[in-house]
Amino acid sequence: MTVPIALTIAGSDSGGGAGIQADLKTFQELGVFGTSVLTAVTAQNTMGVQGVYPMEREAVKTQLESVGADFLISALKTGMLFDADIIEETALSVTHFGWKNLVVDPVMIAKGGAPLLRSEAAAALKELLIPHALVVTPNIPEAEVLAGMSIVSEADCVRAAEKMLALGVHAVVMKGGHREGESKADDLYMDQTGKSFIMSAKRIDTKDTHGTGCTFAAALTAGLAKGKALPDAVVEAKKFIHAAISNGLGIGNGHGPTNHWAFSELKDEGGMDQEVNVVAVHYSY
């Protein structure tokens, strides 16, 4: 039996809802062995981020080397990378070890507004890491930074995705949860082959949304580690996070964590497929 192994390169969330903790929970729920490289320690809870303590570059490098020397990584994701040095070190290891199936979740700002990526590091992310990625998974504010434009309409989403594809990444999944006034949470998938589709799910009225981006990207990474084709892994990740948001845990006094075991429970009961509607679309770009 070959055990699929995934790697997360991200920060620690002391509240357990995002970052390394969310990634490893998601890997476990989807039947993938998780390894990790810690980029920063954050003091945070559902109310916000109280402190950010980044790792030294050498510490990140040594962790990457330790994992790469011993484990056969089938897929990996990045989350909070904090600064250009850590981004560069990550890119060097991706190249050195020949890691494939890289999912870049361009974490920039915490749910409560605290910055998790230094402003000058966005350029390093675009130039050094995203060209090595199979897929990048920004929310709307992150996509605006990466594409260098404002995103208001569906046409804006398409144009921004085109700009991100031009950075060299194979595919873009633009998450629509931040779009105001929508009754649905629509995520746009586009790739270099011209394939595109929209994943649509009912918007859930809840404050338990902490760590949604991390969890979605981790579910996508787990699917790739198990050998799923990218579009199939993307759709499963959407179902996973929709289940996690729909069945919140009611923990904490602020933005609570999602329910990482909800997908497994609902899948056992059946009826998951109708929760997310996948619609093929075509854009001439």
PDB file of N, CA and C in Angstrom, residues 207-266:
ATOM      1  N   LYS A 207     -20.954  33.141  11.168  1.00  0.00           N
ATOM      2  CA  LYS A 207     -19.699  33.797  11.509  1.00  0.00           C
ATOM      3  C   LYS A 207     -18.561  32.782  11.639  1.00  0.00           C
ATOM      4  N   ASP A 208     -18.890  31.503  11.481  1.00  0.00           N
ATOM      5  CA  ASP A 208     -17.874  30.457  11.610  1.00  0.00           C
ATOM      6  C   ASP A 208     -17.178  30.226  10.274  1.00  0.00           C
ATOM      7  N   THR A 209     -16.314  31.164   9.917  1.00  0.00           N
ATOM      8  CA  THR A 209     -15.626  31.117   8.622  1.00  0.00           C
ATOM      9  C   THR A 209     -14.111  31.237   8.756  1.00  0.00           C
ATOM     10  N   HIS A 210     -13.595  31.117   9.963  1.00  0.00           N
ATOM     11  CA  HIS A 210     -12.153  31.245  10.160  1.00  0.00           C
ATOM     12  C   HIS A 210     -11.431  30.045   9.553  1.00  0.00           C
ATOM     13  N   GLY A 211     -10.454  30.317   8.703  1.00  0.00           N
ATOM     14  CA  GLY A 211      -9.651  29.251   8.114  1.00  0.00           C
ATOM     15  C   GLY A 211     -10.236  28.629   6.860  1.00  0.00           C
ATOM     16  N   THR A 212     -11.227  29.284   6.253  1.00  0.00           N
ATOM     17  CA  THR A 212     -11.845  28.700   5.072  1.00  0.00           C
ATOM     18  C   THR A 212     -10.863  28.565   3.901  1.00  0.00           C
ATOM     19  N   GLY A 213     -10.041  29.594   3.696  1.00  0.00           N
ATOM     20  CA  GLY A 213      -9.084  29.538   2.591  1.00  0.00           C
ATOM     21  C   GLY A 213      -8.053  28.447   2.774  1.00  0.00           C
ATOM     22  N   CYS A 214      -7.526  28.331   3.985  1.00  0.00           N
ATOM     23  CA  CYS A 214      -6.549  27.283   4.291  1.00  0.00           C
ATOM     24  C   CYS A 214      -7.150  25.904   4.077  1.00  0.00           C
ATOM     25  N   THR A 215      -8.369  25.735   4.577  1.00  0.00           N
ATOM     26  CA  THR A 215      -9.026  24.433   4.512  1.00  0.00           C
ATOM     27  C   THR A 215      -9.334  24.038   3.077  1.00  0.00           C
ATOM     28  N   PHE A 216      -9.827  24.985   2.269  1.00  0.00           N
ATOM     29  CA  PHE A 216     -10.109  24.694   0.866  1.00  0.00           C
ATOM     30  C   PHE A 216      -8.831  24.255   0.145  1.00  0.00           C
ATOM     31  N   ALA A 217      -7.761  25.015   0.317  1.00  0.00           N
ATOM     32  CA  ALA A 217      -6.501  24.695  -0.365  1.00  0.00           C
ATOM     33  C   ALA A 217      -5.940  23.362   0.114  1.00  0.00           C
ATOM     34  N   ALA A 218      -6.105  23.060   1.399  1.00  0.00           N
ATOM     35  CA  ALA A 218      -5.616  21.788   1.930  1.00  0.00           C
ATOM     36  C   ALA A 218      -6.419  20.620   1.367  1.00  0.00           C
ATOM     37  N   ALA A 219      -7.736  20.792   1.238  1.00  0.00           N
ATOM     38  CA  ALA A 219      -8.561  19.735   0.650  1.00  0.00           C
ATOM     39  C   ALA A 219      -8.177  19.497  -0.803  1.00  0.00           C
ATOM     40  N   LEU A 220      -7.901  20.579  -1.522  1.00  0.00           N
ATOM     41  CA  LEU A 220      -7.446  20.472  -2.908  1.00  0.00           C
ATOM     42  C   LEU A 220      -6.116  19.728  -2.979  1.00  0.00           C
ATOM     43  N   THR A 221      -5.204  20.062  -2.090  1.00  0.00           N
ATOM     44  CA  THR A 221      -3.895  19.411  -2.038  1.00  0.00           C
ATOM     45  C   THR A 221      -4.035  17.924  -1.740  1.00  0.00           C
ATOM     46  N   ALA A 222      -4.925  17.585  -0.817  1.00  0.00           N
ATOM     47  CA  ALA A 222      -5.149  16.180  -0.475  1.00  0.00           C
ATOM     48  C   ALA A 222      -5.662  15.403  -1.682  1.00  0.00           C
ATOM     49  N   GLY A 223      -6.580  16.006  -2.434  1.00  0.00           N
ATOM     50  CA  GLY A 223      -7.091  15.346  -3.628  1.00  0.00           C
ATOM     51  C   GLY A 223      -6.002  15.085  -4.650  1.00  0.00           C
ATOM     52  N   LEU A 224      -5.140  16.065  -4.856  1.00  0.00           N
ATOM     53  CA  LEU A 224      -4.025  15.895  -5.786  1.00  0.00           C
ATOM     54  C   LEU A 224      -3.057  14.820  -5.289  1.00  0.00           C
ATOM     55  N   ALA A 225      -2.816  14.793  -3.983  1.00  0.00           N
ATOM     56  CA  ALA A 225      -1.912  13.787  -3.420  1.00  0.00           C
ATOM     57  C   ALA A 225      -2.436  12.376  -3.649  1.00  0.00           C
ATOM     58  N   LYS A 226      -3.768  12.236  -3.708  1.00  0.00           N
ATOM     59  CA  LYS A 226      -4.373  10.920  -3.932  1.00  0.00           C
ATOM     60  C   LYS A 226      -4.486  10.583  -5.415  1.00  0.00           C
ATOM     61  N   GLY A 227      -4.005  11.478  -6.273  1.00  0.00           N
ATOM     62  CA  GLY A 227      -3.983  11.195  -7.696  1.00  0.00           C
ATOM     63  C   GLY A 227      -5.179  11.688  -8.476  1.00  0.00           C
ATOM     64  N   LYS A 228      -6.035  12.482  -7.865  1.00  0.00           N
ATOM     65  CA  LYS A 228      -7.176  13.028  -8.586  1.00  0.00           C
ATOM     66  C   LYS A 228      -6.717  14.037  -9.638  1.00  0.00           C
ATOM     67  N   ALA A 229      -7.439  14.102 -10.729  1.00  0.00           N
ATOM     68  CA  ALA A 229      -7.195  15.147 -11.720  1.00  0.00           C
ATOM     69  C   ALA A 229      -7.525  16.492 -11.089  1.00  0.00           C
ATOM     70  N   LEU A 230      -6.845  17.543 -11.538  1.00  0.00           N
ATOM     71  CA  LEU A 230      -7.008  18.858 -10.913  1.00  0.00           C
ATOM     72  C   LEU A 230      -8.468  19.315 -10.851  1.00  0.00           C
ATOM     73  N   PRO A 231      -9.239  19.289 -11.945  1.00  0.00           N
ATOM     74  CA  PRO A 231     -10.627  19.748 -11.840  1.00  0.00           C
ATOM     75  C   PRO A 231     -11.439  18.944 -10.819  1.00  0.00           C
ATOM     76  N   ASP A 232     -11.219  17.635 -10.761  1.00  0.00           N
ATOM     77  CA  ASP A 232     -11.940  16.797  -9.800  1.00  0.00           C
ATOM     78  C   ASP A 232     -11.539  17.139  -8.365  1.00  0.00           C
ATOM     79  N   ALA A 233     -10.256  17.392  -8.149  1.00  0.00           N
ATOM     80  CA  ALA A 233      -9.775  17.755  -6.818  1.00  0.00           C
ATOM     81  C   ALA A 233     -10.343  19.101  -6.388  1.00  0.00           C
ATOM     82  N   VAL A 234     -10.481  20.028  -7.347  1.00  0.00           N
ATOM     83  CA  VAL A 234     -11.041  21.353  -7.050  1.00  0.00           C
ATOM     84  C   VAL A 234     -12.502  21.229  -6.618  1.00  0.00           C
ATOM     85  N   VAL A 235     -13.265  20.427  -7.329  1.00  0.00           N
ATOM     86  CA  VAL A 235     -14.683  20.265  -6.994  1.00  0.00           C
ATOM     87  C   VAL A 235     -14.839  19.590  -5.632  1.00  0.00           C
ATOM     88  N   GLU A 236     -14.032  18.562  -5.358  1.00  0.00           N
ATOM     89  CA  GLU A 236     -14.116  17.911  -4.047  1.00  0.00           C
ATOM     90  C   GLU A 236     -13.769  18.894  -2.931  1.00  0.00           C
ATOM     91  N   ALA A 237     -12.784  19.758  -3.174  1.00  0.00           N
ATOM     92  CA  ALA A 237     -12.397  20.748  -2.165  1.00  0.00           C
ATOM     93  C   ALA A 237     -13.538  21.722  -1.894  1.00  0.00           C
ATOM     94  N   LYS A 238     -14.256  22.102  -2.944  1.00  0.00           N
ATOM     95  CA  LYS A 238     -15.409  22.988  -2.778  1.00  0.00           C
ATOM     96  C   LYS A 238     -16.481  22.310  -1.927  1.00  0.00           C
ATOM     97  N   LYS A 239     -16.737  21.035  -2.177  1.00  0.00           N
ATOM     98  CA  LYS A 239     -17.716  20.298  -1.384  1.00  0.00           C
ATOM     99  C   LYS A 239     -17.264  20.185   0.069  1.00  0.00           C
ATOM    100  N   PHE A 240     -15.962  19.965   0.252  1.00  0.00           N
ATOM    101  CA  PHE A 240     -15.420  19.833   1.603  1.00  0.00           C
ATOM    102  C   PHE A 240     -15.619  21.118   2.406  1.00  0.00           C
ATOM    103  N   ILE A 241     -15.256  22.254   1.814  1.00  0.00           N
ATOM    104  CA  ILE A 241     -15.347  23.502   2.565  1.00  0.00           C
ATOM    105  C   ILE A 241     -16.799  23.938   2.734  1.00  0.00           C
ATOM    106  N   HIS A 242     -17.651  23.629   1.761  1.00  0.00           N
ATOM    107  CA  HIS A 242     -19.071  23.977   1.920  1.00  0.00           C
ATOM    108  C   HIS A 242     -19.680  23.201   3.086  1.00  0.00           C
ATOM    109  N   ALA A 243     -19.335  21.931   3.201  1.00  0.00           N
ATOM    110  CA  ALA A 243     -19.813  21.129   4.329  1.00  0.00           C
ATOM    111  C   ALA A 243     -19.270  21.668   5.646  1.00  0.00           C
ATOM    112  N   ALA A 244     -17.997  22.077   5.631  1.00  0.00           N
ATOM    113  CA  ALA A 244     -17.366  22.580   6.853  1.00  0.00           C
ATOM    114  C   ALA A 244     -17.994  23.878   7.329  1.00  0.00           C
ATOM    115  N   ILE A 245     -18.356  24.754   6.385  1.00  0.00           N
ATOM    116  CA  ILE A 245     -18.986  26.025   6.740  1.00  0.00           C
ATOM    117  C   ILE A 245     -20.441  25.822   7.154  1.00  0.00           C
ATOM    118  N   SER A 246     -21.126  24.927   6.462  1.00  0.00           N
ATOM    119  CA  SER A 246     -22.556  24.705   6.712  1.00  0.00           C
ATOM    120  C   SER A 246     -22.831  24.084   8.072  1.00  0.00           C
ATOM    121  N   ASN A 247     -21.829  23.460   8.658  1.00  0.00           N
ATOM    122  CA  ASN A 247     -22.011  22.748   9.922  1.00  0.00           C
ATOM    123  C   ASN A 247     -21.032  23.276  10.966  1.00  0.00           C
ATOM    124  N   GLY A 248     -21.103  24.582  11.199  1.00  0.00           N
ATOM    125  CA  GLY A 248     -20.176  25.236  12.119  1.00  0.00           C
ATOM    126  C   GLY A 248     -20.233  24.675  13.532  1.00  0.00           C
ATOM    127  N   LEU A 249     -19.171  24.916  14.277  1.00  0.00           N
ATOM    128  CA  LEU A 249     -19.031  24.338  15.603  1.00  0.00           C
ATOM    129  C   LEU A 249     -19.464  25.272  16.734  1.00  0.00           C
ATOM    130  N   GLY A 250     -19.653  26.550  16.438  1.00  0.00           N
ATOM    131  CA  GLY A 250     -20.056  27.490  17.481  1.00  0.00           C
ATOM    132  C   GLY A 250     -19.008  27.681  18.563  1.00  0.00           C
ATOM    133  N   ILE A 251     -17.747  27.669  18.166  1.00  0.00           N
ATOM    134  CA  ILE A 251     -16.633  27.804  19.116  1.00  0.00           C
ATOM    135  C   ILE A 251     -16.113  29.235  19.106  1.00  0.00           C
ATOM    136  N   GLY A 252     -15.852  29.793  20.279  1.00  0.00           N
ATOM    137  CA  GLY A 252     -15.244  31.114  20.393  1.00  0.00           C
ATOM    138  C   GLY A 252     -16.253  32.237  20.298  1.00  0.00           C
ATOM    139  N   ASN A 253     -15.755  33.457  20.487  1.00  0.00           N
ATOM    140  CA  ASN A 253     -16.604  34.641  20.538  1.00  0.00           C
ATOM    141  C   ASN A 253     -16.541  35.506  19.282  1.00  0.00           C
ATOM    142  N   GLY A 254     -15.715  35.091  18.309  1.00  0.00           N
ATOM    143  CA  GLY A 254     -15.578  35.868  17.085  1.00  0.00           C
ATOM    144  C   GLY A 254     -15.872  35.018  15.867  1.00  0.00           C
ATOM    145  N   HIS A 255     -14.955  35.084  14.871  1.00  0.00           N
ATOM    146  CA  HIS A 255     -15.086  34.245  13.684  1.00  0.00           C
ATOM    147  C   HIS A 255     -14.604  32.843  14.034  1.00  0.00           C
ATOM    148  N   GLY A 256     -15.557  31.950  14.300  1.00  0.00           N
ATOM    149  CA  GLY A 256     -15.214  30.603  14.727  1.00  0.00           C
ATOM    150  C   GLY A 256     -14.671  29.742  13.602  1.00  0.00           C
ATOM    151  N   PRO A 257     -14.062  28.610  13.952  1.00  0.00           N
ATOM    152  CA  PRO A 257     -13.510  27.705  12.947  1.00  0.00           C
ATOM    153  C   PRO A 257     -14.604  26.929  12.226  1.00  0.00           C
ATOM    154  N   THR A 258     -14.257  26.415  11.074  1.00  0.00           N
ATOM    155  CA  THR A 258     -15.172  25.544  10.348  1.00  0.00           C
ATOM    156  C   THR A 258     -15.085  24.127  10.921  1.00  0.00           C
ATOM    157  N   ASN A 259     -15.998  23.276  10.477  1.00  0.00           N
ATOM    158  CA  ASN A 259     -16.088  21.905  10.980  1.00  0.00           C
ATOM    159  C   ASN A 259     -15.371  20.956  10.021  1.00  0.00           C
ATOM    160  N   HIS A 260     -14.162  20.567  10.385  1.00  0.00           N
ATOM    161  CA  HIS A 260     -13.338  19.786   9.470  1.00  0.00           C
ATOM    162  C   HIS A 260     -13.803  18.346   9.291  1.00  0.00           C
ATOM    163  N   TRP A 261     -14.652  17.838  10.168  1.00  0.00           N
ATOM    164  CA  TRP A 261     -15.109  16.463  10.001  1.00  0.00           C
ATOM    165  C   TRP A 261     -16.509  16.367   9.384  1.00  0.00           C
ATOM    166  N   ALA A 262     -17.116  17.511   9.059  1.00  0.00           N
ATOM    167  CA  ALA A 262     -18.476  17.495   8.520  1.00  0.00           C
ATOM    168  C   ALA A 262     -18.565  16.766   7.180  1.00  0.00           C
ATOM    169  N   PHE A 263     -17.584  16.972   6.303  1.00  0.00           N
ATOM    170  CA  PHE A 263     -17.613  16.357   4.978  1.00  0.00           C
ATOM    171  C   PHE A 263     -17.669  14.841   5.077  1.00  0.00           C
ATOM    172  N   SER A 264     -16.842  14.265   5.929  1.00  0.00           N
ATOM    173  CA  SER A 264     -16.813  12.807   6.083  1.00  0.00           C
ATOM    174  C   SER A 264     -18.145  12.287   6.582  1.00  0.00           C
ATOM    175  N   GLU A 265     -18.740  12.982   7.548  1.00  0.00           N
ATOM    176  CA  GLU A 265     -20.012  12.549   8.092  1.00  0.00           C
ATOM    177  C   GLU A 265     -21.125  12.641   7.044  1.00  0.00           C
ATOM    178  N   LEU A 266     -21.177  13.756   6.316  1.00  0.00           N
ATOM    179  CA  LEU A 266     -22.220  13.936   5.314  1.00  0.00           C
ATOM    180  C   LEU A 266     -22.040  12.984   4.137  1.00  0.00           C
TER     181      LEU A 266
END
